[in-house]
Coordinates of C-alpha atoms and ligand atoms in Angstrom, one line a residue:
M1 CA 0.0 0.0 0.0
S2 CA 3.0 2.3 0.5
V3 CA 3.8 4.5 -2.5
F4 CA 7.1 5.4 -1.0
A5 CA 9.4 6.0 -4.0
G6 CA 12.8 6.8 -2.6
L7 CA 15.0 9.4 -1.0
R8 CA 15.9 12.7 -2.7
C9 CA 18.1 15.6 -1.8
A10 CA 15.9 18.6 -0.8
M11 CA 18.5 21.0 -2.4
C12 CA 20.0 19.4 -5.6
K13 CA 17.3 16.7 -6.1
T14 CA 19.8 13.9 -6.5
E15 CA 18.1 10.5 -5.7
F16 CA 19.5 8.0 -3.2
P17 CA 18.7 4.4 -2.2
T18 CA 16.3 4.0 0.7
E19 CA 19.0 3.2 3.3
A20 CA 20.1 4.9 6.5
L21 CA 21.2 8.0 4.6
Y22 CA 20.3 11.5 5.6
V23 CA 22.7 13.9 3.9
C24 CA 23.5 14.4 0.2
D25 CA 27.1 13.5 -0.7
Q26 CA 26.9 16.0 -3.6
C27 CA 25.8 19.2 -1.8
L28 CA 25.3 18.3 1.9
G29 CA 21.6 19.0 1.6
P30 CA 19.1 16.9 3.7
L31 CA 17.5 13.9 2.1
E32 CA 13.7 13.6 2.0
A33 CA 11.4 10.8 1.2
F34 CA 9.3 11.2 -2.0
Y35 CA 6.2 9.4 -3.1
D36 CA 4.1 8.5 -6.1
Y37 CA 1.3 10.9 -5.5
D38 CA -0.8 9.6 -8.5
A39 CA -0.9 6.2 -6.8
A40 CA -1.7 7.8 -3.4
R41 CA -4.6 9.7 -4.9
R42 CA -6.2 6.4 -6.0
T43 CA -6.3 4.8 -2.5
M44 CA -6.3 7.7 -0.1
T45 CA -9.9 8.8 -0.4
R46 CA -11.7 10.4 2.6
E47 CA -14.0 7.4 2.8
A48 CA -11.1 4.9 2.8
I49 CA -9.3 6.8 5.5
A50 CA -12.4 7.1 7.6
D51 CA -12.6 3.3 7.7
R52 CA -9.0 2.8 8.9
P53 CA -7.9 2.4 12.5
R54 CA -7.5 5.7 14.4
N55 CA -3.7 5.8 14.5
L56 CA -1.0 7.5 12.5
W57 CA -0.8 4.6 10.0
R58 CA -4.2 5.7 8.5
Y59 CA -2.0 7.9 6.3
R60 CA 0.2 4.9 5.4
E61 CA 0.7 5.8 1.7
L62 CA 2.6 8.9 2.6
L63 CA 4.9 7.3 5.2
P64 CA 8.4 6.0 4.2
I65 CA 8.2 2.3 5.0
T66 CA 8.1 -0.6 2.6
G67 CA 6.5 -3.4 4.6
N68 CA 3.9 -3.6 7.3
P69 CA 3.9 -1.1 10.2
R70 CA 5.6 -2.8 13.2
T71 CA 4.7 -0.3 15.9
G72 CA 2.6 2.8 16.6
F73 CA -0.8 1.1 16.5
D74 CA -1.9 3.4 19.3
S75 CA 0.2 6.4 18.3
G76 CA -1.3 9.5 16.8
Y77 CA -5.0 10.5 16.2
T78 CA -4.8 12.6 19.3
P79 CA -7.6 15.0 20.2
L80 CA -8.1 18.3 18.3
V81 CA -9.8 20.2 21.1
R82 CA -12.1 23.1 20.4
A83 CA -10.8 25.4 23.2
G84 CA -13.8 27.6 24.0
R85 CA -12.8 28.9 27.5
L86 CA -9.2 29.6 26.3
A87 CA -10.6 31.4 23.2
E88 CA -12.7 33.6 25.4
A89 CA -9.7 34.4 27.7
L90 CA -7.7 35.4 24.6
G91 CA -10.6 37.1 22.8
V92 CA -10.4 35.0 19.7
K93 CA -13.2 33.3 17.8
E94 CA -12.1 29.9 16.7
L95 CA -9.2 28.2 18.7
Y96 CA -8.1 24.6 18.7
I97 CA -5.5 22.7 20.7
K98 CA -3.9 19.8 18.9
D99 CA -3.2 17.7 22.0
D100 CA -0.1 15.4 21.7
S101 CA 0.3 15.6 25.5
V102 CA -1.8 12.5 25.5
N103 CA 0.0 10.7 22.6
H104 CA 0.8 7.0 23.1
P105 CA 2.9 5.4 24.4
T106 CA 5.1 8.2 26.0
L107 CA 2.9 11.4 26.0
S108 CA 4.6 13.6 23.4
Y109 CA 4.6 14.3 19.6
K110 CA 7.8 12.2 19.5
D111 CA 5.8 9.0 19.4
R112 CA 4.9 9.8 15.8
V113 CA 8.4 10.2 14.5
V114 CA 9.7 7.2 16.5
S115 CA 7.0 4.8 15.3
V116 CA 8.1 5.5 11.8
A117 CA 11.8 5.5 12.5
A118 CA 11.6 2.3 14.6
T119 CA 9.6 0.4 11.9
R120 CA 12.1 1.5 9.3
A121 CA 15.1 0.5 11.6
L122 CA 13.7 -3.0 11.6
E123 CA 13.1 -3.0 7.8
L124 CA 16.8 -2.0 7.3
G125 CA 18.0 -4.8 9.7
F126 CA 19.3 -2.7 12.6
D127 CA 19.4 -4.4 16.0
T128 CA 20.4 -1.2 18.0
L129 CA 18.3 1.9 18.2
G130 CA 19.6 5.1 19.7
C131 CA 18.9 8.9 19.8
A132 CA 20.3 12.2 20.9
S133 CA 17.5 13.6 23.0
T134 CA 16.3 16.6 25.0
G135 CA 14.0 14.1 26.9
N136 CA 10.9 13.2 25.1
L137 CA 12.6 11.5 22.2
G138 CA 14.6 9.3 24.6
N139 CA 11.3 8.3 26.3
S140 CA 9.8 7.3 23.0
V141 CA 12.9 5.5 21.6
A142 CA 13.3 3.6 24.9
A143 CA 9.7 2.5 24.9
H144 CA 9.7 1.4 21.2
A145 CA 13.0 -0.4 21.5
A146 CA 11.7 -2.3 24.6
R147 CA 8.6 -3.4 22.7
L148 CA 10.5 -4.4 19.6
G149 CA 13.3 -6.1 21.5
L150 CA 16.0 -3.8 20.2
T151 CA 19.2 -2.8 22.1
C152 CA 18.8 0.9 23.0
Y153 CA 21.1 3.8 23.8
V154 CA 19.6 7.1 24.9
F155 CA 22.0 10.1 24.9
I156 CA 20.9 13.2 26.9
P157 CA 22.5 16.3 28.3
Q158 CA 23.1 15.6 32.1
S159 CA 21.0 18.6 33.1
L160 CA 17.5 17.2 32.2
E161 CA 14.6 17.1 34.5
P162 CA 14.4 13.9 36.7
G163 CA 10.9 13.0 35.2
K164 CA 12.3 13.0 31.7
I165 CA 15.3 10.8 32.6
L166 CA 13.1 8.4 34.6
G167 CA 10.7 8.1 31.6
S168 CA 13.6 6.7 29.5
A169 CA 15.3 4.7 32.2
V170 CA 12.2 2.7 33.2
A171 CA 12.2 0.9 29.8
G172 CA 15.7 -0.3 30.4
P173 CA 17.9 1.4 27.8
H174 CA 21.5 2.5 28.3
V175 CA 20.9 6.1 29.4
V176 CA 24.1 8.1 28.7
G177 CA 24.2 11.6 30.3
I178 CA 26.7 13.8 28.5
D179 CA 28.4 16.7 30.2
G180 CA 27.3 19.3 27.7
T181 CA 24.4 20.8 25.8
Y182 CA 22.0 19.0 23.4
D183 CA 24.2 20.2 20.5
D184 CA 27.2 18.5 22.1
V185 CA 25.2 15.3 22.5
N186 CA 24.1 15.4 18.9
R187 CA 27.6 15.8 17.6
L188 CA 28.8 12.8 19.7
C189 CA 25.9 10.6 18.5
T190 CA 26.7 11.3 14.8
Q191 CA 30.2 9.9 15.5
V192 CA 28.8 6.9 17.4
G193 CA 26.3 6.0 14.7
D194 CA 29.0 6.1 12.0
R195 CA 31.5 4.1 14.0
Y196 CA 29.2 1.3 15.4
G197 CA 26.6 1.1 12.6
W198 CA 23.7 1.8 15.0
A199 CA 20.4 3.4 14.0
F200 CA 19.9 6.8 15.5
A201 CA 16.3 7.8 15.1
N202 CA 17.0 11.5 14.7
I203 CA 20.4 11.3 13.0
N204 CA 21.0 8.6 10.4
L205 CA 17.3 7.7 10.2
R206 CA 16.3 11.3 10.1
S207 CA 14.8 11.1 6.6
Y208 CA 12.3 8.5 7.8
Y209 CA 11.8 9.9 11.3
A210 CA 10.9 13.4 10.0
E211 CA 8.1 12.0 7.8
G212 CA 6.3 10.7 10.9
A213 CA 5.8 14.3 12.0
K214 CA 3.5 14.9 9.0
T215 CA 0.8 12.9 10.6
Y216 CA 0.3 15.7 13.1
G217 CA -0.6 18.0 10.2
F218 CA -2.7 15.4 8.4
E219 CA -4.8 14.9 11.6
I220 CA -5.4 18.6 12.1
V221 CA -6.9 18.8 8.6
E222 CA -8.9 15.6 8.8
Q223 CA -10.2 16.5 12.3
L224 CA -11.4 19.9 11.0
G225 CA -13.5 18.0 8.4
W226 CA -10.7 18.1 5.7
R227 CA -10.5 21.9 6.1
Y228 CA -7.3 23.9 6.5
P229 CA -7.1 26.1 9.6
R230 CA -5.9 29.7 8.8
H231 CA -3.1 29.8 11.4
V232 CA -1.0 27.2 13.1
V233 CA 1.5 28.0 15.9
C234 CA 4.2 25.4 16.3
P235 CA 7.2 25.0 18.7
V236 CA 10.7 24.7 17.2
A237 CA 13.6 22.7 18.6
G238 CA 15.6 20.8 16.0
G239 CA 13.0 21.9 13.5
T240 CA 11.5 18.6 12.5
L241 CA 7.9 19.3 13.2
L242 CA 7.3 22.7 11.7
P243 CA 8.4 22.1 8.1
R244 CA 6.6 18.7 8.1
L245 CA 3.3 20.5 9.0
G246 CA 3.9 22.6 5.8
R247 CA 4.7 19.4 3.9
A248 CA 1.6 17.6 5.2
F249 CA -0.6 20.5 4.2
R250 CA 0.8 20.6 0.7
E251 CA 0.6 16.8 0.3
L252 CA -3.1 16.7 1.2
R253 CA -3.7 19.2 -1.6
E254 CA -1.5 17.1 -3.9
V255 CA -3.5 13.9 -3.3
G256 CA -6.8 15.7 -3.5
L257 CA -7.9 15.4 0.2
A258 CA -8.0 19.1 0.9
A259 CA -8.4 22.3 -1.1
G260 CA -8.1 26.0 -0.5
E261 CA -5.5 28.3 1.0
L262 CA -2.7 26.7 2.9
P263 CA -2.3 27.7 6.6
R264 CA 0.1 30.3 7.8
I265 CA 2.7 28.7 10.1
Y266 CA 4.3 30.5 13.0
A267 CA 7.4 29.4 15.0
A268 CA 7.4 29.5 18.8
Q269 CA 10.7 29.5 20.8
A270 CA 11.8 30.3 24.3
A271 CA 13.5 33.6 24.7
G272 CA 16.5 31.7 26.2
C273 CA 16.9 29.7 23.0
S274 CA 15.5 31.4 19.9
P275 CA 17.9 31.0 17.0
V276 CA 15.0 30.7 14.5
I277 CA 13.2 33.8 15.8
N278 CA 16.5 35.7 15.6
A279 CA 16.9 34.7 12.0
L280 CA 13.2 35.6 11.1
E281 CA 14.0 39.0 12.5
S282 CA 17.4 39.5 10.9
G283 CA 16.4 38.1 7.5
A284 CA 19.0 35.3 7.6
T285 CA 18.4 32.1 5.7
H286 CA 20.2 29.9 8.3
P287 CA 19.9 30.3 12.1
E288 CA 23.0 31.5 13.9
P289 CA 23.6 28.9 16.7
V290 CA 23.0 30.1 20.3
K291 CA 23.7 28.6 23.7
P292 CA 20.4 27.6 25.3
N293 CA 19.3 28.9 28.7
T294 CA 15.6 28.2 29.4
I295 CA 13.3 26.1 31.5
A296 CA 11.8 24.8 28.2
T297 CA 14.5 22.0 28.0
S298 CA 12.7 19.9 25.4
I299 CA 13.0 22.7 22.9
A300 CA 16.5 23.9 24.0
I301 CA 18.4 23.2 20.8
G302 CA 20.8 26.0 19.9
N303 CA 21.7 24.7 16.5
P304 CA 18.5 23.3 14.9
A305 CA 19.3 20.6 12.3
D306 CA 16.4 21.7 10.1
G307 CA 16.7 25.4 10.8
Y308 CA 16.9 26.3 7.1
Q309 CA 13.6 24.4 6.3
V310 CA 11.9 26.0 9.3
L311 CA 12.7 29.5 8.0
D312 CA 11.8 28.6 4.5
T313 CA 8.4 27.1 5.6
V314 CA 7.5 30.0 7.9
R315 CA 8.3 32.6 5.3
G316 CA 6.8 30.7 2.4
S317 CA 3.5 30.3 4.3
G318 CA 3.2 34.0 5.2
G319 CA 3.7 33.3 8.9
S320 CA 6.2 34.7 11.4
G321 CA 7.4 33.9 14.9
A322 CA 7.5 34.9 18.6
R323 CA 9.6 34.1 21.7
A324 CA 8.4 33.8 25.3
T325 CA 10.3 34.3 28.5
D326 CA 10.4 31.6 31.2
V327 CA 7.8 33.5 33.3
E328 CA 5.5 33.9 30.3
I329 CA 5.9 30.2 29.5
L330 CA 4.9 29.1 33.0
D331 CA 2.0 31.6 33.0
A332 CA 0.8 30.0 29.8
V333 CA 1.1 26.4 31.2
E334 CA -1.1 27.6 34.0
L335 CA -3.6 29.4 31.7
L336 CA -4.1 26.3 29.5
A337 CA -4.6 24.0 32.6
R338 CA -7.1 26.5 34.1
T339 CA -9.2 27.1 31.0
E340 CA -9.0 23.7 29.3
G341 CA -7.8 21.2 31.8
I342 CA -4.8 20.4 29.7
F343 CA -1.5 20.1 31.5
T344 CA 1.5 20.7 29.2
E345 CA 5.2 21.0 29.7
P346 CA 7.1 24.2 29.1
A347 CA 7.4 23.5 25.4
G348 CA 3.6 23.7 25.2
G349 CA 3.6 26.8 27.4
T350 CA 6.0 28.4 24.9
T351 CA 3.7 27.8 22.0
L352 CA 0.7 29.2 23.8
A353 CA 2.7 32.2 25.1
A354 CA 4.0 32.9 21.6
T355 CA 0.4 32.6 20.3
I356 CA -0.7 35.3 22.8
K357 CA 2.2 37.6 21.6
L358 CA 1.3 37.1 18.0
L359 CA -2.3 38.0 18.7
Q360 CA -1.3 41.0 20.7
A361 CA 1.0 42.2 17.9
G362 CA -1.8 41.8 15.4
A363 CA 0.2 39.2 13.4
I364 CA -2.7 36.7 13.9
P365 CA -6.2 38.2 13.6
T366 CA -8.7 37.3 16.3
D367 CA -11.5 36.3 14.0
E368 CA -9.8 33.4 12.0
S369 CA -9.2 29.8 12.9
I370 CA -6.1 29.1 15.0
V371 CA -4.5 25.8 15.9
V372 CA -2.0 25.7 18.8
C373 CA 0.4 22.7 18.7
I374 CA 0.7 21.2 22.2
T375 CA 3.4 18.7 21.9
G376 CA 4.3 17.4 25.4
N377 CA 2.9 16.5 28.8
G378 CA 3.3 18.5 32.0
Y379 CA 3.5 15.6 34.4
K380 CA 7.0 14.9 33.2
T381 CA 8.2 18.3 34.3
S382 CA 6.0 18.9 37.3
N383 CA 9.0 20.2 39.1
V384 CA 8.9 23.5 37.2
M385 CA 5.3 24.2 38.3
A386 CA 5.4 23.0 41.9
K387 CA 6.7 26.3 43.4
R388 CA 4.0 28.4 41.7
L389 CA 0.9 26.6 43.0
R390 CA -1.0 26.9 46.2
E391 CA -0.4 24.3 48.9
P392 CA -3.5 22.1 49.6
T393 CA -5.7 23.3 52.4
R394 CA -5.1 21.2 55.5
L395 CA -8.1 20.5 57.7
G396 CA -9.3 18.1 60.4
R397 CA -11.7 15.5 59.4
S398 CA -15.0 16.9 60.8
L399 CA -17.6 18.6 58.7
R400 CA -17.5 21.5 61.2
D401 CA -13.8 22.2 60.3
F402 CA -14.8 22.3 56.6
E403 CA -17.7 24.7 57.3
A404 CA -15.4 27.0 59.2
F405 CA -12.9 26.9 56.4
L406 CA -15.6 27.6 53.8
A407 CA -17.1 30.5 55.8
A408 CA -13.7 32.1 56.0
Q409 CA -13.3 32.1 52.2
Q410 CA -14.0 35.2 50.2
P411 CA -16.7 34.4 47.7
A412 CA -14.4 35.6 44.9
T413 CA -11.7 33.0 45.7
R414 CA -14.2 30.2 45.6
T415 CA -15.2 30.8 42.0
S416 CA -12.1 32.3 40.5
V417 CA -9.8 30.2 38.4
Ligands
PLP501 C1 10.9 17.6 20.3 C2 9.9 18.5 20.8 C3 9.4 19.6 20.0 C4 9.8 20.0 18.7 O1 10.9 19.5 18.2 P1 11.4 19.6 16.7 O2 12.8 19.0 16.8 O3 11.4 21.1 16.3 O4 10.5 18.8 15.9 C5 8.3 20.3 20.6 N1 7.8 20.0 21.7 C6 8.2 19.0 22.5 C7 7.5 18.7 23.8 C8 9.2 18.2 22.0 O5 9.6 17.1 22.8
ZN502 ZN1 22.2 17.5 -2.9

């Protein structure tokens, strides 16, 4: 059923065999999967897709595997939530949260990219799966490797939150904490992959991994009734997700599943790590690397691998970007939880905070449809919120104690959020 046709350099268009290759040996451009869209058009009808299981493989034709899916049967097809209370708080008309904080099995958007990369690793005959991670990727790679019986190495910067480290360690991989930033970890993993011939989900399998991110975009459009939203705000770390949203929106038009104007795509970054926003402002075509310093650790990548594609996609779509300070990020995490009951991690707070700034600046109008990409779960990073929240009220066990407590409350505090 796959119409996966091969790998091709995004820059010079040279074609390559479908192996663990990710960079063009002619021009150093990134390699991308390409497909037979005519064949896809014949089988990918709205009706056919509606009958398929609710997971990311419902878009199977446009994913880069050649055999049957081996994992990810519960990944993807996460809720697109119409966020009425948050919309009211922000003064906008039509607002949606695409909620990958509840993705399966490890509660972030990374389960999409890893399902595809892990399946492809098996197809290519690898027995060891690794990654360079800011936390969530490690969690997902460790879970998938455990389930598939692969040897697993998760490389992380030593400074990650305990919840993120634990989320990898529990599945039994070798967790290797490197004394350095994510960018140092990534450099080391490139060398390790070359030397030992291991599959690294986001390095030598990157051409396959990245394609899994398109499913986030396919789902947004399908869940809106095969309609494009006008505006999509997306967090940027290494820059995998944002350009693949653009690619997903174009491919749906290409295969005849959606029509009309493509969405504007906006980049969200933390003020303490905003190489892409800096480049959007300066007009540069490639981000200048920065040294990250933010609580949004899962998006703290100073030298984004796909920075060029992010900038190209944002500009080509008519979008822009915004950065959020750590305080604004935590305020936004709280706002989302208090209006919609969705608890995201600082990466999600960054995206919502950036959305608020883009609305305030008039970059996004208040009367058009907006999707905010919530990509990770707040329970993994509960340490960053703990200090901000009220302690539980402590009472004795009698009804009288409770009545006294309630009588002492100001009416306003009982109803306020
Ligand atoms: C990895 C990640 C992102 C975005 O990463 P890209 O490399 O830009 O695709 C966003 N949010 C969370 C929670 C992540 O873990
Ligand atoms: Zn090339």
